[in-house]
Short mmCIF file of C-alpha atoms and ligand atoms in Angstrom, two decimals:
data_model
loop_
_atom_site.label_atom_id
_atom_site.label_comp_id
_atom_site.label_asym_id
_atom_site.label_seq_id
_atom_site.Cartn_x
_atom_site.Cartn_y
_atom_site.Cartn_z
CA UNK A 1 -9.39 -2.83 11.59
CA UNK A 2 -11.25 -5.69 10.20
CA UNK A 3 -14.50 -4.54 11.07
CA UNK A 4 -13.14 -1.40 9.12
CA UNK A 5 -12.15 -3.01 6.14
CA UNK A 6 -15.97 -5.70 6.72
CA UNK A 7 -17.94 -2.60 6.86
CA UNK A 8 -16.06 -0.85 3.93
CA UNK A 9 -16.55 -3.38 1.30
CA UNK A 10 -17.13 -2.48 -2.38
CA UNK A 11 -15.76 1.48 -1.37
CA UNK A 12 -12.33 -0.84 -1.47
CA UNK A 13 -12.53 -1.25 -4.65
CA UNK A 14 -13.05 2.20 -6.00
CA UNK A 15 -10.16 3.50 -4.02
CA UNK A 16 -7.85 3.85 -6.95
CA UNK A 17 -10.02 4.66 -9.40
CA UNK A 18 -12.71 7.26 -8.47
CA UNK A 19 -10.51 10.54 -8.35
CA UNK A 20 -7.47 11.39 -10.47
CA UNK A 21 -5.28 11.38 -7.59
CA UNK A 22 -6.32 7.71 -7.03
CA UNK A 23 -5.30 7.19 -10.86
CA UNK A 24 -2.36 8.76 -10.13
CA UNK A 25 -1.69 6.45 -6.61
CA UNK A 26 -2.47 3.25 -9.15
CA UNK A 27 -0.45 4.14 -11.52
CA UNK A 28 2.81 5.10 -8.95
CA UNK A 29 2.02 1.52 -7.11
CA UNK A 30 1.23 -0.90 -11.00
CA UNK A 31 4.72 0.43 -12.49
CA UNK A 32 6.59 0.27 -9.19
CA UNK A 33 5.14 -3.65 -9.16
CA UNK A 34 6.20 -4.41 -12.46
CA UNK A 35 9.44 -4.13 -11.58
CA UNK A 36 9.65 -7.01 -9.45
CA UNK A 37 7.80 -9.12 -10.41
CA UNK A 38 8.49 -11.43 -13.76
CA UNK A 39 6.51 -14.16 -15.59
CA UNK A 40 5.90 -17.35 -13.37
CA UNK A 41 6.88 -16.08 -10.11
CA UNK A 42 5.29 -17.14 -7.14
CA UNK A 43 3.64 -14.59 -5.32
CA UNK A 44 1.60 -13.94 -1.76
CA UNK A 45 -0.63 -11.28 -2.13
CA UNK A 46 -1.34 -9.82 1.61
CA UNK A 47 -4.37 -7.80 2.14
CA UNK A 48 -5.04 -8.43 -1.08
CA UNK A 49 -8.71 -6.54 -1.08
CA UNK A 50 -11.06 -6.94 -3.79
CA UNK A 51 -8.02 -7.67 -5.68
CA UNK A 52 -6.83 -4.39 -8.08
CA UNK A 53 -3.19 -6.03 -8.10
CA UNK A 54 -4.09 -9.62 -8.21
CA UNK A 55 -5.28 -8.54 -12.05
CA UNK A 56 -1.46 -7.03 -12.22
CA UNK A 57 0.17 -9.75 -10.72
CA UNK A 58 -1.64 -12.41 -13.42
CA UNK A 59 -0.70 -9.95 -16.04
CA UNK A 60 2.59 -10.03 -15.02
CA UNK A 61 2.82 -13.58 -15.35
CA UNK A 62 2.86 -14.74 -11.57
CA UNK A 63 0.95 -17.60 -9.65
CA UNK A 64 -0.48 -15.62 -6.70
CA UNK A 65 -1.89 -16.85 -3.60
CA UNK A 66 -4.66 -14.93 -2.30
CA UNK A 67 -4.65 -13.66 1.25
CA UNK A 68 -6.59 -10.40 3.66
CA UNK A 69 -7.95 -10.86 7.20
CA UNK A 70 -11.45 -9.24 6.32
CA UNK A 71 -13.59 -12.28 4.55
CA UNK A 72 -15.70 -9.04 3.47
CA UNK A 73 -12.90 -8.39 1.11
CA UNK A 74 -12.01 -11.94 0.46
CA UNK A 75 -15.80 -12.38 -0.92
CA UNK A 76 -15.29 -9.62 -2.95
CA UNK A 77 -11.95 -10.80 -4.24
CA UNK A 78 -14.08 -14.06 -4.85
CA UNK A 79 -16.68 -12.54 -6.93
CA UNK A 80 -14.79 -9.69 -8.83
CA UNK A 81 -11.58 -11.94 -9.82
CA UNK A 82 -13.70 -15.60 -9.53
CA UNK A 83 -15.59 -15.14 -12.84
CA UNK A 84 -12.40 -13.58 -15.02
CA UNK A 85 -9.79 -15.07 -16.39
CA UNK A 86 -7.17 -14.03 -14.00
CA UNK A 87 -9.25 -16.50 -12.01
CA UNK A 88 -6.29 -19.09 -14.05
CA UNK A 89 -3.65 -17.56 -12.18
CA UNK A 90 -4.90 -17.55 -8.76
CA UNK A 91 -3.71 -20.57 -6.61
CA UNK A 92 -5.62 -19.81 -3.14
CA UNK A 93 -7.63 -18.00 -1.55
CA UNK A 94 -7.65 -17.42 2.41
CA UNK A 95 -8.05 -15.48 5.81
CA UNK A 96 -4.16 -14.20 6.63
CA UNK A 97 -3.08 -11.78 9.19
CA UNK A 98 -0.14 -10.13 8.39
CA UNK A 99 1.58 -10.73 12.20
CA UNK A 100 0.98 -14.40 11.44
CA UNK A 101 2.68 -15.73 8.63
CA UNK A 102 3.91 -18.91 9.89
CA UNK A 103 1.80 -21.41 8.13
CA UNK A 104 4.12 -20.82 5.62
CA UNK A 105 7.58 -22.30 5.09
CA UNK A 106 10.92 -20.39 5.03
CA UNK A 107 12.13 -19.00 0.97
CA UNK A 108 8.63 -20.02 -0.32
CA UNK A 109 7.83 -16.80 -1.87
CA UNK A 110 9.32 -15.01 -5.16
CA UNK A 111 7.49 -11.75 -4.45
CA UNK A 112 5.33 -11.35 -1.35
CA UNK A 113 3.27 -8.07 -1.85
CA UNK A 114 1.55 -6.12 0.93
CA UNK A 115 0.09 -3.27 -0.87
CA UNK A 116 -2.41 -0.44 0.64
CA UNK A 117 -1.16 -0.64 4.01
CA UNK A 118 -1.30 -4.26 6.06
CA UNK A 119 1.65 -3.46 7.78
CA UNK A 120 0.21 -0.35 8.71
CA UNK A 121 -2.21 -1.84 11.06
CA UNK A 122 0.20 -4.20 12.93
CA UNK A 123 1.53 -1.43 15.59
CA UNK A 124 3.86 -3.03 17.79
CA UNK A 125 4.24 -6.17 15.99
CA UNK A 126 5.39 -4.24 12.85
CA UNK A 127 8.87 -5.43 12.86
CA UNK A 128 7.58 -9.35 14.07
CA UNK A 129 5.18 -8.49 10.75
CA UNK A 130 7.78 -7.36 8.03
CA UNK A 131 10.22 -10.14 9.65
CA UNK A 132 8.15 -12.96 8.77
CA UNK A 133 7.26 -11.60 5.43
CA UNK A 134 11.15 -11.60 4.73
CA UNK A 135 11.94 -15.24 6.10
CA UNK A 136 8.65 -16.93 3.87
CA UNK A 137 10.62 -14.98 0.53
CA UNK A 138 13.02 -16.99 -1.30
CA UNK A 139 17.15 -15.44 -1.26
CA UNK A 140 16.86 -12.84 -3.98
CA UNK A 141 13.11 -11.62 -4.19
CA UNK A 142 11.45 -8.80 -3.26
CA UNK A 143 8.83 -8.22 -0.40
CA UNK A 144 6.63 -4.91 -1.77
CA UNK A 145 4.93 -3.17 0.10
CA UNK A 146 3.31 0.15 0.93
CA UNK A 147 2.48 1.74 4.20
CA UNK A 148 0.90 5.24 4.85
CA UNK A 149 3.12 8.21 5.26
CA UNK A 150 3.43 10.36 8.22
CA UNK A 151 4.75 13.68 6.86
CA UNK A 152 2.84 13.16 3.43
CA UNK A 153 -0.73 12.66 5.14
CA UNK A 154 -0.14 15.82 7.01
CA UNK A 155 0.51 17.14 4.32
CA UNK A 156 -2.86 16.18 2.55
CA UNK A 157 -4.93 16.08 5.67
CA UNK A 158 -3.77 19.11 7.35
CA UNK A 159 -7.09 20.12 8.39
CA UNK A 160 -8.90 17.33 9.37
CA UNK A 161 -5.78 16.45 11.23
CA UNK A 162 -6.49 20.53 12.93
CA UNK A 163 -9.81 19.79 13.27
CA UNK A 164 -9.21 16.14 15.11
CA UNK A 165 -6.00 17.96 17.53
CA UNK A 166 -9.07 20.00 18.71
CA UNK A 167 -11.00 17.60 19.93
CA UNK A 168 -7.73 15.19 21.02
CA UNK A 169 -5.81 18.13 22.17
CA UNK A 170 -2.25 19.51 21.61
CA UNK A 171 -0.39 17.06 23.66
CA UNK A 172 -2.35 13.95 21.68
CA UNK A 173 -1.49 15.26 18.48
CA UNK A 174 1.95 16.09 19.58
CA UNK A 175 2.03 12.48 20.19
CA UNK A 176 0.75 11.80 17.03
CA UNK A 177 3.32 13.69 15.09
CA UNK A 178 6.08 11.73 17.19
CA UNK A 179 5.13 8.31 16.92
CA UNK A 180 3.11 8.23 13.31
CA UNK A 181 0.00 6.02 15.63
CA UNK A 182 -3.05 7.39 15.16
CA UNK A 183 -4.73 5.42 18.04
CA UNK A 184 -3.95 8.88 20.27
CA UNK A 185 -6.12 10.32 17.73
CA UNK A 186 -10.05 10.17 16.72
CA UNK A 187 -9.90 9.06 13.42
CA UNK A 188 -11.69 6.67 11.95
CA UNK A 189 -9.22 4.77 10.45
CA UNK A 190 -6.66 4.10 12.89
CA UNK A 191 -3.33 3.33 11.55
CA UNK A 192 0.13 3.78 11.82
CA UNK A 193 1.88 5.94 9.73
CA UNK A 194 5.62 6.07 8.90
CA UNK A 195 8.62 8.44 8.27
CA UNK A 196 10.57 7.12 5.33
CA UNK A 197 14.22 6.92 7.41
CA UNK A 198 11.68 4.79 9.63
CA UNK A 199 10.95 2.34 6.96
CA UNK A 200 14.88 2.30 5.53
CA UNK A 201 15.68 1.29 9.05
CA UNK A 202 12.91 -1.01 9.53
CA UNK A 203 14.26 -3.34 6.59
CA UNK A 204 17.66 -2.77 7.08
CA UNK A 205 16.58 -4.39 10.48
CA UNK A 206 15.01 -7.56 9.25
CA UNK A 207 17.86 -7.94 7.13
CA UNK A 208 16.66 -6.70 3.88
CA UNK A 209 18.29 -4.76 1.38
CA UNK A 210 16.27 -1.55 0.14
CA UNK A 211 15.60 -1.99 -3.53
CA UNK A 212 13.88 0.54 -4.25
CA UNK A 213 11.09 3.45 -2.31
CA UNK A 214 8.58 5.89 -3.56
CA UNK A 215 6.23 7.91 -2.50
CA UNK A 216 2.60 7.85 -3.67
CA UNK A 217 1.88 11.01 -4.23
CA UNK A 218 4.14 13.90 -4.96
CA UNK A 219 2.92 16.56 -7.52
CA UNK A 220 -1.13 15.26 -7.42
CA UNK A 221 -1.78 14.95 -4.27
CA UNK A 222 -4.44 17.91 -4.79
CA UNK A 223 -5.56 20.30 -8.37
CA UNK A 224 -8.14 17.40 -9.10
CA UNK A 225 -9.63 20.00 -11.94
CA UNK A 226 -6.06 19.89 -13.58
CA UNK A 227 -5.57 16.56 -13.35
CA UNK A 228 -8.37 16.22 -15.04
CA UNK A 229 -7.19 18.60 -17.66
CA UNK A 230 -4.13 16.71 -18.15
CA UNK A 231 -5.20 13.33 -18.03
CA UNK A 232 -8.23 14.71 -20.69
CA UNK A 233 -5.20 14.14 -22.98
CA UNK A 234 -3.41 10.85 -23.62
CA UNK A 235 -0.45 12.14 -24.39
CA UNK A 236 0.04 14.82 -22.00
CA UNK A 237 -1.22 12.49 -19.12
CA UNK A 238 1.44 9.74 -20.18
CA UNK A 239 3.82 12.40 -20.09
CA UNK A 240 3.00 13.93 -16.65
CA UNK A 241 2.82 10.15 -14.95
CA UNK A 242 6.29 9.54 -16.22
CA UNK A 243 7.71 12.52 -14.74
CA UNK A 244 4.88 12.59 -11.90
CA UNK A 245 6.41 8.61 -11.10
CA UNK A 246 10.26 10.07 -11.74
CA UNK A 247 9.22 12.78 -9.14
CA UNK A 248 7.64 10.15 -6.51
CA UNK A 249 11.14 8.33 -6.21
CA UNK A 250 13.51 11.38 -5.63
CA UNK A 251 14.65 11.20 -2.33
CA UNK A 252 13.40 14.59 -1.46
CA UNK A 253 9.77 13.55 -2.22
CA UNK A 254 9.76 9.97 -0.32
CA UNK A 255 7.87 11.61 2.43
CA UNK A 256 5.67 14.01 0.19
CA UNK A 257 2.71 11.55 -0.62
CA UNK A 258 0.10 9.79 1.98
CA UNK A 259 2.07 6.41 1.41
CA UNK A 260 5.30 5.34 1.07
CA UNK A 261 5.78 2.27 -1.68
CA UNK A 262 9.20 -0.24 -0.65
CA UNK A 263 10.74 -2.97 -2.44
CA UNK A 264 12.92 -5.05 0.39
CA UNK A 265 14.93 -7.47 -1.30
CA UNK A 266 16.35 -10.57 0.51
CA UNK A 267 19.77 -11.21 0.81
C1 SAM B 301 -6.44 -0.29 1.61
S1 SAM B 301 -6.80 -2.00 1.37
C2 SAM B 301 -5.66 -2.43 0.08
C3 SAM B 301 -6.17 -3.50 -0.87
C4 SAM B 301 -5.21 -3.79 -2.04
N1 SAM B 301 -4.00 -4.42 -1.54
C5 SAM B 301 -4.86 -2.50 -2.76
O1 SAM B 301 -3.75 -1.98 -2.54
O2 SAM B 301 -5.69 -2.03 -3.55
C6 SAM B 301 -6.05 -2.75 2.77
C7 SAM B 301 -6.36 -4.22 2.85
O3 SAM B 301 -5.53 -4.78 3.87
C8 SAM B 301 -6.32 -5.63 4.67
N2 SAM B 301 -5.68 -5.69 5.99
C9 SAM B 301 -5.67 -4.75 6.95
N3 SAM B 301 -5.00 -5.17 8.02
C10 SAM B 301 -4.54 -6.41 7.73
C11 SAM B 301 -3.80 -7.37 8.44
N4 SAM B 301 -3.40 -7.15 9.69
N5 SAM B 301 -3.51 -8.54 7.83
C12 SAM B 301 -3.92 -8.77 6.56
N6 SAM B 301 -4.66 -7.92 5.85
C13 SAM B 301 -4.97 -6.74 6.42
C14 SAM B 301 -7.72 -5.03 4.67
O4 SAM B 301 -8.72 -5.96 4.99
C15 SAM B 301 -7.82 -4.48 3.25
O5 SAM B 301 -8.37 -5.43 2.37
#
């Protein structure tokens, strides 16, 4: 995946900004942030990207060190964040892997964030991943994170997922379905997705306590022309985030969006 992420550069950055479901996604994973995180908190920022959160993070108040395992992204983190004044509020900068945390000691952490999917890519070291994440975070803070979503990407992607079981067959995709790992698929981007009951147990397994989950998205996940419409409108696009946000965290709609946000807090 880091040739992915190398050979995807700038595209990284415009994720979350170039359609109004990726305003939408922003806006479900900024306000879901905010409510961990509090002024002067120490924070490790995990596949960090060009850095859309670091700008939240140092808004918020926190001292963040910078991490991904593409230096693609890192350079882009350097040159989009480097020249601004969040610049102030960033302590580091390096090459991380999630699976490999130990160059750091145990409680270190306030808040370590892992947004847009890092422990999506670790496959069978996912618990070894989310494990080590916990032990670097101090008693009492939060690891955040976001992985993709099984259900809510089939959802979404139903038919280039119809199109790809073609090609991959019906026992492949069958596989797919069961296990959430898109390596017995074609994609391009070859991940793992979750179920949400997957990611309760996952933290209740590295000895977490589940602060919070939501999905990301419920209600825009598609209608780009009335989103548009909407957000056209100030008020009626503050109005239909709140209750689009509200909607995300119902525990009917964890599973509706292509990723599922988590707040694990340690005990
Ligand atoms: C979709 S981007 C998310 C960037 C940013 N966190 C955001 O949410 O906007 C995923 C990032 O995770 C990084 N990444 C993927 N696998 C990783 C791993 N195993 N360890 C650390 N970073 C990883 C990629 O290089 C990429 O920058």
């Amino acid at each position: 995946m880091r040739a992915f992420y190398d050979d995807l550069g700038e595209a990284e950055w415009t994720r979350l900004e170039s359609s109004p479901r990726g305003r939408v996604a922003y806006e479900v994973h900024r306000q879901f942030l905010e409510r961990f995180v509090k002024p002067g908190d120490h924070v490790l920022e995990v596949g960090a990207g060009p850095g859309r959160f670091t700008f939240d993070l140092a808004r918020l108040g926190a001292a963040i060190d910078v991490t991904d395992f593409s230096p693609v992204q890192l350079d882009l983190h350097r040159q989009l964040v480097g020249d601004s004044p969040t610049e102030a509020a960033v302590l580091s900068r390096e090459l991380l892997d999630v699976c490999d945390t130990s160059r750091y000691g145990d409680d270190t952490f306030d808040v370590v964030l892992a947004f847009g999917g890092p422990l999506s890519y670790a496959f069978e070291q996912t618990d070894d991943a989310l494990a080590g994440l916990m032990r670097i975070t101090k008693p009492g803070g939060y690891v955040v994170a976001s992985v993709m979503s099984l259900l809510g990407s089939w959802r979404y992607f139903l038919q280039a997922a119809t199109e790809d079981m073609k090609v991959v067959g019906e026992d492949a995709n069958d596989l797919v379905f069961e296990t959430g790992d898109l390596r017995h698929s074609q994609t391009v981007h070859v991940c793992q997705m979750f179920r949400a009951r997957e990611i309760s147990d996952l933290v209740a397994q590295c000895g977490g306590e589940m602060a919070a989950m939501s999905a990301s998205n419920w209600a825009s996940l598609n209608e780009a022309s009335v989103l548009e419409e909407l957000e056209a409108d100030p008020d009626r696009w503050a109005r239909f985030l709140k209750h689009e946000i509200e909607a995300c965290a119902e525990p009917g709609a964890l599973d509706g969006g292509t990723h599922l946000l988590f707040a694990s807090r340690k005990l």
